[in-house]
């Protein structure tokens, strides 16, 4: 089934690669409304599917769609479009900074109603990272960042469920057969891997000892089977992906492809942040969150969306190279600048 998801993701990516970024830029507001619609739809009784006490999925026929995944991508595309059109306002006026923060607050509220605290953290951090890269004033950024941090901390402390996850994360061995079971089993799997692992497919922890071994905790199984060497290779590959995204973004800025630049920055931050959180959770460095490991965890929603994100990075790089060779830059903002120069 996962092979089918990968095949569909690649086929969808090939179609998506043919779409010019200027079209996506013009669709920014439409995609934002689509993200809100999906987040609202999952909350409708009878439409949303409940799993482990959370309503995060809708039945899409052949598979269940986790709406937070495409919603995050749609929001990133919208914000890239907004920064391309209103970058100067973001840097010079507080109104340009507050508008996307207000839209983020609405999306975060809908995510928390599912509840999906992990997706909320990833989306909020990605949006803040994109706005920071756009050059917002440090005082404004620090104030909103501090307020967001206090709000998330308050929600974590006020919820017994989230508070239990925090205390378990600090000392999982205090209750290794109940609240700390998942993390202790993950640490056992990582410890068994030692330097070179027990061999591909030879994991014992994935045989119903480690919960969610194929999704949220697939990294622990990988560490058990491939050892520290395999872990270092995987982390290096994610670092390479993030580095390439930032290089593409920097080159797009030099070519006046503002939308491509902010889109690449956003996707790079998203990949890096979600990978870091998932690996940190598996290693006991961060509280447990229901986040997949990009391009590796089982699941159709994550695989399709992550394939689309990689293709968008390829498209941004392709259009930037075309611009460097003398072809016109894509995007609304670039077209306006070209008109002014003429």
mmCIF file of C-alpha atoms in Angstrom, residues 4 19 45 60 62 87 133 138 146 155 170 172 200 214 227 233 271 292 323-324 332 335:
data_model
loop_
_atom_site.group_PDB
_atom_site.id
_atom_site.type_symbol
_atom_site.label_atom_id
_atom_site.label_comp_id
_atom_site.label_asym_id
_atom_site.label_seq_id
_atom_site.Cartn_x
_atom_site.Cartn_y
_atom_site.Cartn_z
ATOM 1 C CA UNK A 4 1.061 2.725 -4.186
ATOM 2 C CA UNK A 19 2.344 24.211 -13.336
ATOM 3 C CA UNK A 45 -19.708 15.275 13.148
ATOM 4 C CA UNK A 60 -11.205 9.942 1.142
ATOM 5 C CA UNK A 62 -9.172 4.602 -0.796
ATOM 6 C CA UNK A 87 7.338 42.141 1.567
ATOM 7 C CA UNK A 133 13.520 35.542 6.752
ATOM 8 C CA UNK A 138 13.216 42.144 15.477
ATOM 9 C CA UNK A 146 7.163 35.352 23.148
ATOM 10 C CA UNK A 155 -2.263 25.217 26.699
ATOM 11 C CA UNK A 170 11.181 14.182 31.412
ATOM 12 C CA UNK A 172 9.794 7.939 31.013
ATOM 13 C CA UNK A 200 17.601 -4.648 7.789
ATOM 14 C CA UNK A 214 5.514 2.269 11.135
ATOM 15 C CA UNK A 227 22.588 1.501 13.875
ATOM 16 C CA UNK A 233 23.193 8.942 6.939
ATOM 17 C CA UNK A 271 11.130 19.787 6.227
ATOM 18 C CA UNK A 292 5.488 11.782 10.803
ATOM 19 C CA UNK A 323 15.551 33.404 -15.197
ATOM 20 C CA UNK A 324 19.341 33.259 -14.905
ATOM 21 C CA UNK A 332 3.000 38.495 -9.847
ATOM 22 C CA UNK A 335 5.875 40.969 -13.357
#
